Short mmCIF file of N, CA, C and O in Angstrom, two decimals:
data_model
loop_
_atom_site.label_atom_id
_atom_site.label_comp_id
_atom_site.label_asym_id
_atom_site.label_seq_id
_atom_site.Cartn_x
_atom_site.Cartn_y
_atom_site.Cartn_z
N LYS A 62 3.61 4.04 -18.03
CA LYS A 62 2.79 5.20 -18.29
C LYS A 62 2.11 5.63 -16.99
O LYS A 62 1.65 4.81 -16.23
N TYR A 63 2.04 6.91 -16.76
CA TYR A 63 1.45 7.46 -15.55
C TYR A 63 0.10 8.09 -15.86
O TYR A 63 -0.08 8.68 -16.92
N TYR A 64 -0.82 7.95 -14.93
CA TYR A 64 -2.15 8.53 -15.08
C TYR A 64 -2.36 9.54 -13.96
O TYR A 64 -2.15 9.23 -12.79
N THR A 65 -2.78 10.72 -14.33
CA THR A 65 -3.06 11.75 -13.33
C THR A 65 -4.42 11.47 -12.71
O THR A 65 -5.40 11.24 -13.41
N LEU A 66 -4.48 11.49 -11.39
CA LEU A 66 -5.74 11.32 -10.68
C LEU A 66 -6.27 12.69 -10.30
O LEU A 66 -5.52 13.58 -9.95
N LYS A 67 -7.56 12.84 -10.36
CA LYS A 67 -8.18 14.10 -9.98
C LYS A 67 -8.03 14.29 -8.48
O LYS A 67 -7.98 13.34 -7.72
N GLN A 68 -7.99 15.54 -8.04
CA GLN A 68 -7.90 15.84 -6.61
C GLN A 68 -9.06 15.19 -5.87
O GLN A 68 -8.91 14.72 -4.76
N GLN A 69 -10.22 15.12 -6.50
CA GLN A 69 -11.39 14.50 -5.88
C GLN A 69 -11.10 13.04 -5.54
O GLN A 69 -11.51 12.55 -4.50
N SER A 70 -10.36 12.34 -6.39
CA SER A 70 -10.03 10.94 -6.13
C SER A 70 -9.21 10.80 -4.86
O SER A 70 -9.43 9.90 -4.07
N LEU A 71 -8.26 11.68 -4.64
CA LEU A 71 -7.45 11.63 -3.43
C LEU A 71 -8.32 11.91 -2.20
O LEU A 71 -8.19 11.25 -1.18
N ASP A 72 -9.22 12.86 -2.30
CA ASP A 72 -10.09 13.20 -1.18
C ASP A 72 -10.91 11.99 -0.73
O ASP A 72 -11.19 11.82 0.44
N GLU A 73 -11.31 11.14 -1.67
CA GLU A 73 -12.10 9.96 -1.34
C GLU A 73 -11.30 8.96 -0.51
O GLU A 73 -11.85 8.18 0.23
N PHE A 74 -9.97 8.97 -0.64
CA PHE A 74 -9.14 8.05 0.12
C PHE A 74 -9.09 8.42 1.60
O PHE A 74 -8.84 7.59 2.44
N ILE A 75 -9.29 9.67 1.92
CA ILE A 75 -9.04 10.11 3.29
C ILE A 75 -10.30 10.39 4.09
O ILE A 75 -10.22 10.94 5.17
N LEU A 76 -11.48 10.01 3.60
CA LEU A 76 -12.69 10.12 4.41
C LEU A 76 -12.55 9.22 5.64
O LEU A 76 -12.82 9.63 6.76
N PHE A 77 -12.13 7.98 5.43
CA PHE A 77 -11.73 7.09 6.51
C PHE A 77 -10.22 6.99 6.44
O PHE A 77 -9.64 7.13 5.37
N PRO A 78 -9.56 6.73 7.56
CA PRO A 78 -8.09 6.73 7.55
C PRO A 78 -7.50 5.75 6.55
O PRO A 78 -7.95 4.61 6.44
N CYS A 79 -6.52 6.22 5.83
CA CYS A 79 -5.79 5.36 4.90
C CYS A 79 -4.37 5.21 5.43
O CYS A 79 -3.98 5.85 6.40
N ALA A 80 -3.62 4.34 4.82
CA ALA A 80 -2.21 4.16 5.17
C ALA A 80 -1.36 4.98 4.21
O ALA A 80 -1.57 4.92 2.99
N LEU A 81 -0.45 5.76 4.74
CA LEU A 81 0.48 6.56 3.93
C LEU A 81 1.90 6.21 4.32
O LEU A 81 2.21 6.06 5.51
N LYS A 82 2.77 6.09 3.33
CA LYS A 82 4.18 5.78 3.62
C LYS A 82 5.06 6.33 2.51
O LYS A 82 4.77 6.15 1.33
N TYR A 83 6.14 6.99 2.91
CA TYR A 83 7.12 7.48 1.94
C TYR A 83 8.18 6.42 1.72
O TYR A 83 8.69 5.82 2.67
N SER A 84 8.53 6.19 0.46
CA SER A 84 9.58 5.24 0.10
C SER A 84 10.83 6.02 -0.29
O SER A 84 10.82 6.74 -1.30
N PHE A 85 11.91 5.86 0.49
CA PHE A 85 13.18 6.49 0.16
C PHE A 85 13.79 5.85 -1.08
O PHE A 85 14.51 6.49 -1.83
N ALA A 86 13.50 4.57 -1.31
CA ALA A 86 14.10 3.84 -2.43
C ALA A 86 13.66 4.39 -3.78
O ALA A 86 14.46 4.46 -4.71
N ASP A 87 12.40 4.78 -3.91
CA ASP A 87 11.93 5.26 -5.21
C ASP A 87 11.31 6.66 -5.16
O ASP A 87 10.73 7.11 -6.15
N ASN A 88 11.44 7.36 -4.03
CA ASN A 88 10.98 8.74 -3.90
C ASN A 88 9.50 8.90 -4.23
O ASN A 88 9.11 9.78 -4.99
N LYS A 89 8.69 8.01 -3.64
CA LYS A 89 7.24 8.04 -3.85
C LYS A 89 6.52 7.94 -2.52
O LYS A 89 7.05 7.38 -1.56
N VAL A 90 5.31 8.47 -2.48
CA VAL A 90 4.44 8.34 -1.32
C VAL A 90 3.33 7.39 -1.70
O VAL A 90 2.62 7.60 -2.70
N TYR A 91 3.16 6.32 -0.92
CA TYR A 91 2.13 5.33 -1.18
C TYR A 91 0.93 5.56 -0.28
O TYR A 91 1.08 5.85 0.90
N CYS A 92 -0.26 5.39 -0.84
CA CYS A 92 -1.52 5.59 -0.13
C CYS A 92 -2.39 4.36 -0.41
O CYS A 92 -2.69 4.05 -1.56
N VAL A 93 -2.79 3.65 0.66
CA VAL A 93 -3.57 2.43 0.50
C VAL A 93 -4.79 2.48 1.42
O VAL A 93 -4.68 2.88 2.58
N GLY A 94 -5.92 2.05 0.90
CA GLY A 94 -7.12 1.92 1.71
C GLY A 94 -7.84 3.23 1.90
O GLY A 94 -7.84 4.10 1.04
N GLY A 95 -8.48 3.34 3.05
CA GLY A 95 -9.31 4.51 3.32
C GLY A 95 -10.75 4.24 2.92
O GLY A 95 -11.20 3.10 2.95
N SER A 96 -11.43 5.25 2.49
CA SER A 96 -12.85 5.13 2.16
C SER A 96 -13.12 4.10 1.07
O SER A 96 -14.11 3.39 1.12
N HIS A 97 -12.25 4.05 0.09
CA HIS A 97 -12.40 3.05 -0.98
C HIS A 97 -11.42 1.93 -0.65
O HIS A 97 -10.28 1.90 -1.10
N SER A 98 -11.90 1.01 0.11
CA SER A 98 -11.11 0.06 0.86
C SER A 98 -10.04 -0.73 0.13
O SER A 98 -9.02 -1.03 0.70
N ASN A 99 -10.23 -1.07 -1.11
CA ASN A 99 -9.21 -1.89 -1.76
C ASN A 99 -8.49 -1.15 -2.89
O ASN A 99 -7.86 -1.75 -3.73
N LYS A 100 -8.55 0.16 -2.85
CA LYS A 100 -7.81 0.94 -3.84
C LYS A 100 -6.49 1.41 -3.25
O LYS A 100 -6.34 1.54 -2.04
N ALA A 101 -5.54 1.64 -4.14
CA ALA A 101 -4.22 2.09 -3.73
C ALA A 101 -3.66 3.01 -4.82
O ALA A 101 -4.05 2.91 -5.98
N GLN A 102 -2.78 3.90 -4.41
CA GLN A 102 -2.15 4.81 -5.36
C GLN A 102 -0.82 5.26 -4.80
O GLN A 102 -0.50 5.00 -3.65
N PHE A 103 -0.02 5.91 -5.66
CA PHE A 103 1.22 6.49 -5.18
C PHE A 103 1.41 7.86 -5.81
O PHE A 103 0.87 8.14 -6.88
N TYR A 104 2.16 8.69 -5.10
CA TYR A 104 2.50 10.01 -5.61
C TYR A 104 3.96 10.00 -6.00
O TYR A 104 4.83 9.76 -5.15
N ASP A 105 4.23 10.20 -7.28
CA ASP A 105 5.60 10.24 -7.77
C ASP A 105 6.10 11.68 -7.60
O ASP A 105 5.65 12.59 -8.29
N ILE A 106 6.99 11.87 -6.65
CA ILE A 106 7.45 13.21 -6.32
C ILE A 106 8.21 13.84 -7.48
O ILE A 106 8.04 15.02 -7.78
N ALA A 107 9.01 13.06 -8.19
CA ALA A 107 9.78 13.60 -9.31
C ALA A 107 8.89 14.09 -10.45
O ALA A 107 9.20 15.08 -11.10
N LYS A 108 7.76 13.40 -10.66
CA LYS A 108 6.85 13.77 -11.76
C LYS A 108 5.66 14.59 -11.29
O LYS A 108 4.85 15.01 -12.10
N SER A 109 5.52 14.76 -9.97
CA SER A 109 4.39 15.50 -9.37
C SER A 109 3.04 14.96 -9.86
O SER A 109 2.17 15.71 -10.28
N LYS A 110 2.88 13.62 -9.79
CA LYS A 110 1.65 12.99 -10.27
C LYS A 110 1.21 11.88 -9.32
O LYS A 110 2.03 11.13 -8.81
N TRP A 111 -0.12 11.78 -9.12
CA TRP A 111 -0.72 10.64 -8.44
C TRP A 111 -1.01 9.58 -9.48
O TRP A 111 -1.52 9.89 -10.56
N CYS A 112 -0.70 8.33 -9.18
CA CYS A 112 -0.91 7.23 -10.12
C CYS A 112 -1.58 6.06 -9.39
O CYS A 112 -1.23 5.74 -8.26
N ALA A 113 -2.53 5.44 -10.06
CA ALA A 113 -3.27 4.32 -9.47
C ALA A 113 -2.42 3.05 -9.47
O ALA A 113 -1.64 2.81 -10.38
N LEU A 114 -2.58 2.27 -8.40
CA LEU A 114 -1.99 0.94 -8.30
C LEU A 114 -3.09 -0.09 -8.51
O LEU A 114 -4.28 0.24 -8.50
N ARG A 115 -2.73 -1.34 -8.65
CA ARG A 115 -3.74 -2.40 -8.71
C ARG A 115 -4.51 -2.45 -7.40
O ARG A 115 -3.99 -2.09 -6.35
N LYS A 116 -5.73 -2.93 -7.46
CA LYS A 116 -6.55 -3.05 -6.25
C LYS A 116 -5.97 -4.11 -5.32
O LYS A 116 -5.42 -5.12 -5.77
N THR A 117 -6.11 -3.86 -4.03
CA THR A 117 -5.65 -4.83 -3.03
C THR A 117 -6.62 -6.00 -2.94
O THR A 117 -7.78 -5.89 -3.37
N ASN A 118 -6.17 -7.10 -2.37
CA ASN A 118 -7.03 -8.28 -2.21
C ASN A 118 -8.01 -8.11 -1.05
O ASN A 118 -9.11 -8.61 -1.11
N TYR A 119 -7.57 -7.42 -0.01
CA TYR A 119 -8.38 -7.24 1.19
C TYR A 119 -8.90 -5.82 1.27
O TYR A 119 -8.35 -4.91 0.68
N SER A 120 -9.91 -5.66 2.09
CA SER A 120 -10.46 -4.34 2.36
C SER A 120 -9.63 -3.68 3.46
O SER A 120 -9.47 -4.22 4.54
N HIS A 121 -9.09 -2.52 3.16
CA HIS A 121 -8.31 -1.74 4.14
C HIS A 121 -9.02 -0.40 4.34
O HIS A 121 -8.48 0.66 4.08
N ASN A 122 -10.29 -0.49 4.79
CA ASN A 122 -11.15 0.69 4.78
C ASN A 122 -10.91 1.67 5.91
O ASN A 122 -11.38 2.80 5.85
N GLY A 123 -10.24 1.29 6.96
CA GLY A 123 -9.94 2.22 8.04
C GLY A 123 -11.10 2.52 8.96
O GLY A 123 -10.99 3.37 9.84
N LYS A 124 -12.23 1.85 8.81
CA LYS A 124 -13.38 2.12 9.68
C LYS A 124 -13.12 1.63 11.10
O LYS A 124 -13.43 2.31 12.06
N ASP A 125 -12.61 0.43 11.25
CA ASP A 125 -12.35 -0.15 12.57
C ASP A 125 -10.98 0.26 13.11
O ASP A 125 -10.82 0.53 14.28
N CYS A 126 -10.01 0.26 12.23
CA CYS A 126 -8.63 0.55 12.62
C CYS A 126 -7.89 0.99 11.36
O CYS A 126 -8.02 0.36 10.31
N ALA A 127 -7.14 2.06 11.44
CA ALA A 127 -6.41 2.54 10.26
C ALA A 127 -5.41 1.50 9.78
O ALA A 127 -4.73 0.87 10.59
N PRO A 128 -5.32 1.29 8.47
CA PRO A 128 -4.33 0.36 7.94
C PRO A 128 -2.91 0.90 8.15
O PRO A 128 -2.72 2.09 8.41
N MET A 129 -1.93 0.03 8.00
CA MET A 129 -0.54 0.40 8.20
C MET A 129 0.29 -0.13 7.03
O MET A 129 0.04 -1.23 6.53
N ILE A 130 1.26 0.67 6.60
CA ILE A 130 2.18 0.27 5.52
C ILE A 130 3.60 0.26 6.07
O ILE A 130 3.96 1.11 6.88
N TRP A 131 4.40 -0.70 5.62
CA TRP A 131 5.83 -0.68 5.90
C TRP A 131 6.56 -1.36 4.75
O TRP A 131 5.97 -2.08 3.95
N PHE A 132 7.86 -1.10 4.70
CA PHE A 132 8.71 -1.71 3.69
C PHE A 132 9.64 -2.70 4.38
O PHE A 132 10.12 -2.45 5.48
N ASP A 133 9.89 -3.80 3.71
CA ASP A 133 10.78 -4.83 4.23
C ASP A 133 12.19 -4.25 4.38
O ASP A 133 12.66 -3.53 3.52
N ARG A 134 12.84 -4.56 5.49
CA ARG A 134 14.18 -4.02 5.74
C ARG A 134 15.23 -4.63 4.81
O ARG A 134 16.20 -3.98 4.46
N LYS A 135 15.05 -5.88 4.44
CA LYS A 135 16.03 -6.54 3.58
C LYS A 135 15.74 -6.31 2.10
O LYS A 135 16.66 -6.26 1.30
N CYS A 136 14.48 -6.21 1.74
CA CYS A 136 14.06 -5.96 0.35
C CYS A 136 13.27 -4.66 0.34
O CYS A 136 12.05 -4.67 0.48
N GLU A 137 13.96 -3.54 0.19
CA GLU A 137 13.33 -2.23 0.35
C GLU A 137 12.25 -1.92 -0.69
O GLU A 137 11.49 -0.98 -0.53
N TYR A 138 12.13 -2.75 -1.71
CA TYR A 138 11.09 -2.57 -2.72
C TYR A 138 9.81 -3.35 -2.38
O TYR A 138 8.81 -3.20 -3.06
N MET A 139 9.86 -4.17 -1.33
CA MET A 139 8.69 -4.97 -0.95
C MET A 139 7.86 -4.20 0.07
O MET A 139 8.31 -3.94 1.17
N MET A 140 6.64 -3.83 -0.32
CA MET A 140 5.76 -3.04 0.55
C MET A 140 4.66 -3.94 1.10
O MET A 140 4.07 -4.74 0.38
N TYR A 141 4.38 -3.79 2.39
CA TYR A 141 3.34 -4.53 3.07
C TYR A 141 2.25 -3.58 3.53
O TYR A 141 2.55 -2.45 3.92
N VAL A 142 1.01 -4.05 3.52
CA VAL A 142 -0.09 -3.30 4.11
C VAL A 142 -0.85 -4.26 5.01
O VAL A 142 -1.02 -5.44 4.68
N CYS A 143 -1.26 -3.76 6.15
CA CYS A 143 -1.91 -4.58 7.15
C CYS A 143 -3.13 -3.86 7.69
O CYS A 143 -3.08 -2.66 7.97
N SER A 144 -4.22 -4.59 7.86
CA SER A 144 -5.43 -4.06 8.49
C SER A 144 -5.94 -5.09 9.50
O SER A 144 -5.68 -6.28 9.37
N TYR A 145 -6.67 -4.60 10.46
CA TYR A 145 -7.28 -5.46 11.47
C TYR A 145 -8.79 -5.33 11.33
O TYR A 145 -9.34 -4.23 11.36
N TYR A 146 -9.46 -6.47 11.13
CA TYR A 146 -10.90 -6.44 10.95
C TYR A 146 -11.51 -7.73 11.51
O TYR A 146 -11.03 -8.82 11.19
N ASP A 147 -12.52 -7.59 12.31
CA ASP A 147 -13.26 -8.72 12.84
C ASP A 147 -12.34 -9.75 13.51
O ASP A 147 -12.48 -10.95 13.32
N GLY A 148 -11.37 -9.25 14.27
CA GLY A 148 -10.48 -10.14 15.01
C GLY A 148 -9.39 -10.79 14.18
O GLY A 148 -8.71 -11.69 14.66
N LYS A 149 -9.21 -10.36 12.93
CA LYS A 149 -8.22 -10.98 12.06
C LYS A 149 -7.29 -9.93 11.48
O LYS A 149 -7.71 -8.81 11.18
N LEU A 150 -6.02 -10.31 11.31
CA LEU A 150 -5.07 -9.47 10.59
C LEU A 150 -5.15 -9.81 9.12
O LEU A 150 -5.13 -10.98 8.73
N MET A 151 -5.26 -8.80 8.30
CA MET A 151 -5.27 -8.99 6.85
C MET A 151 -4.02 -8.31 6.31
O MET A 151 -3.90 -7.09 6.35
N VAL A 152 -3.09 -9.12 5.85
CA VAL A 152 -1.79 -8.61 5.41
C VAL A 152 -1.55 -9.04 3.97
O VAL A 152 -1.81 -10.18 3.58
N GLU A 153 -1.02 -8.11 3.20
CA GLU A 153 -0.63 -8.42 1.83
C GLU A 153 0.58 -7.57 1.46
O GLU A 153 0.91 -6.62 2.13
N ARG A 154 1.25 -7.98 0.38
CA ARG A 154 2.46 -7.28 -0.02
C ARG A 154 2.45 -7.02 -1.53
O ARG A 154 1.75 -7.69 -2.28
N LEU A 155 3.26 -6.04 -1.91
CA LEU A 155 3.38 -5.66 -3.32
C LEU A 155 4.84 -5.38 -3.62
O LEU A 155 5.50 -4.63 -2.89
N ASP A 156 5.34 -5.96 -4.69
CA ASP A 156 6.68 -5.68 -5.18
C ASP A 156 6.59 -4.36 -5.96
O ASP A 156 5.96 -4.30 -7.01
N THR A 157 7.18 -3.29 -5.43
CA THR A 157 7.02 -1.97 -6.03
C THR A 157 7.98 -1.69 -7.19
O THR A 157 7.95 -0.61 -7.76
N ARG A 158 8.78 -2.67 -7.57
CA ARG A 158 9.69 -2.45 -8.71
C ARG A 158 8.92 -2.31 -10.01
O ARG A 158 9.38 -1.63 -10.93
N ASP A 159 7.78 -2.96 -10.12
CA ASP A 159 6.95 -2.85 -11.32
C ASP A 159 5.49 -2.87 -10.88
O ASP A 159 4.82 -3.91 -10.95
N VAL A 160 4.99 -1.73 -10.45
CA VAL A 160 3.64 -1.67 -9.88
C VAL A 160 2.54 -1.85 -10.91
O VAL A 160 1.40 -2.13 -10.56
N ARG A 161 2.85 -1.71 -12.17
CA ARG A 161 1.84 -1.92 -13.22
C ARG A 161 1.60 -3.41 -13.46
O ARG A 161 0.50 -3.83 -13.75
N ARG A 162 2.65 -4.21 -13.35
CA ARG A 162 2.55 -5.64 -13.64
C ARG A 162 2.31 -6.48 -12.39
O ARG A 162 1.57 -7.46 -12.41
N ASN A 163 2.96 -6.12 -11.31
CA ASN A 163 2.89 -6.94 -10.10
C ASN A 163 1.56 -6.79 -9.39
O ASN A 163 0.96 -5.73 -9.36
N LYS A 164 1.11 -7.89 -8.79
CA LYS A 164 -0.17 -7.91 -8.07
C LYS A 164 0.08 -8.03 -6.58
O LYS A 164 1.14 -8.48 -6.14
N TRP A 165 -0.91 -7.63 -5.80
CA TRP A 165 -0.87 -7.80 -4.35
C TRP A 165 -0.92 -9.29 -4.03
O TRP A 165 -1.71 -10.02 -4.61
N MET A 166 -0.07 -9.71 -3.10
CA MET A 166 0.00 -11.10 -2.68
C MET A 166 -0.39 -11.19 -1.21
O MET A 166 0.16 -10.46 -0.38
N SER A 167 -1.32 -12.08 -0.89
CA SER A 167 -1.72 -12.27 0.50
C SER A 167 -0.59 -12.92 1.29
O SER A 167 0.17 -13.73 0.75
N CYS A 168 -0.45 -12.54 2.56
CA CYS A 168 0.60 -13.09 3.43
C CYS A 168 -0.03 -13.91 4.54
O CYS A 168 -1.03 -13.51 5.12
N ASN A 169 0.59 -15.04 4.85
CA ASN A 169 0.13 -15.83 5.98
C ASN A 169 0.91 -15.42 7.23
O ASN A 169 1.81 -14.58 7.17
N ASN A 170 0.57 -15.99 8.37
CA ASN A 170 1.21 -15.60 9.63
C ASN A 170 2.71 -15.87 9.65
O ASN A 170 3.47 -15.13 10.25
N THR A 171 3.15 -16.92 9.00
CA THR A 171 4.57 -17.25 8.95
C THR A 171 5.33 -16.17 8.19
O THR A 171 6.38 -15.70 8.63
N GLN A 172 4.80 -15.78 7.04
CA GLN A 172 5.44 -14.73 6.24
C GLN A 172 5.45 -13.41 7.01
O GLN A 172 6.43 -12.67 6.97
N LEU A 173 4.38 -13.12 7.71
CA LEU A 173 4.29 -11.90 8.50
C LEU A 173 5.33 -11.89 9.62
O LEU A 173 6.01 -10.89 9.84
N ALA A 174 5.49 -13.00 10.30
CA ALA A 174 6.45 -13.09 11.41
C ALA A 174 7.88 -12.87 10.93
O ALA A 174 8.71 -12.32 11.67
N LEU A 175 8.19 -13.24 9.69
CA LEU A 175 9.53 -13.07 9.16
C LEU A 175 9.90 -11.61 8.95
O LEU A 175 11.08 -11.26 8.94
N CYS A 176 8.92 -10.75 8.74
CA CYS A 176 9.23 -9.36 8.45
C CYS A 176 8.95 -8.41 9.61
O CYS A 176 9.06 -7.20 9.47
N ILE A 177 8.62 -8.93 10.78
CA ILE A 177 8.38 -8.10 11.95
C ILE A 177 9.54 -8.28 12.93
O ILE A 177 9.92 -9.41 13.25
N ASP A 178 10.06 -7.18 13.40
CA ASP A 178 11.16 -7.21 14.36
C ASP A 178 10.56 -7.19 15.76
O ASP A 178 10.03 -6.17 16.21
N PHE A 179 10.61 -8.30 16.46
CA PHE A 179 10.02 -8.42 17.79
C PHE A 179 10.99 -7.99 18.90
O PHE A 179 10.65 -8.06 20.07
N THR A 180 12.18 -7.53 18.54
CA THR A 180 13.17 -7.18 19.54
C THR A 180 13.00 -5.77 20.09
O THR A 180 13.60 -5.43 21.09
N THR A 181 12.19 -4.94 19.46
CA THR A 181 12.03 -3.56 19.91
C THR A 181 10.94 -3.44 20.93
O THR A 181 10.11 -4.24 21.10
#
């Protein structure tokens, strides 16, 4: 089931920088963090609706540094969000195949290193 978010709700995400990323796999735009640091949502292009995701575990408020989103190259449905705060990287991931049921999972440095291409 999809829930329409008011335009005001989207505006609250962009007071401080949020992370935005388009997913070719499911034709959605994901928005994480910003002014309301642990909130996330996606825009379903086919249905023309903004829908809320579960809250993130970490604060991705964008005050110190804008958060970043990427999708795993091998598992295109696995979305990662990363923020830098107080000298620490805060990384978590979400399986986007079922965003209503799946929860954000915290990532450790080993998991993070596996999904970053250091050759570029």
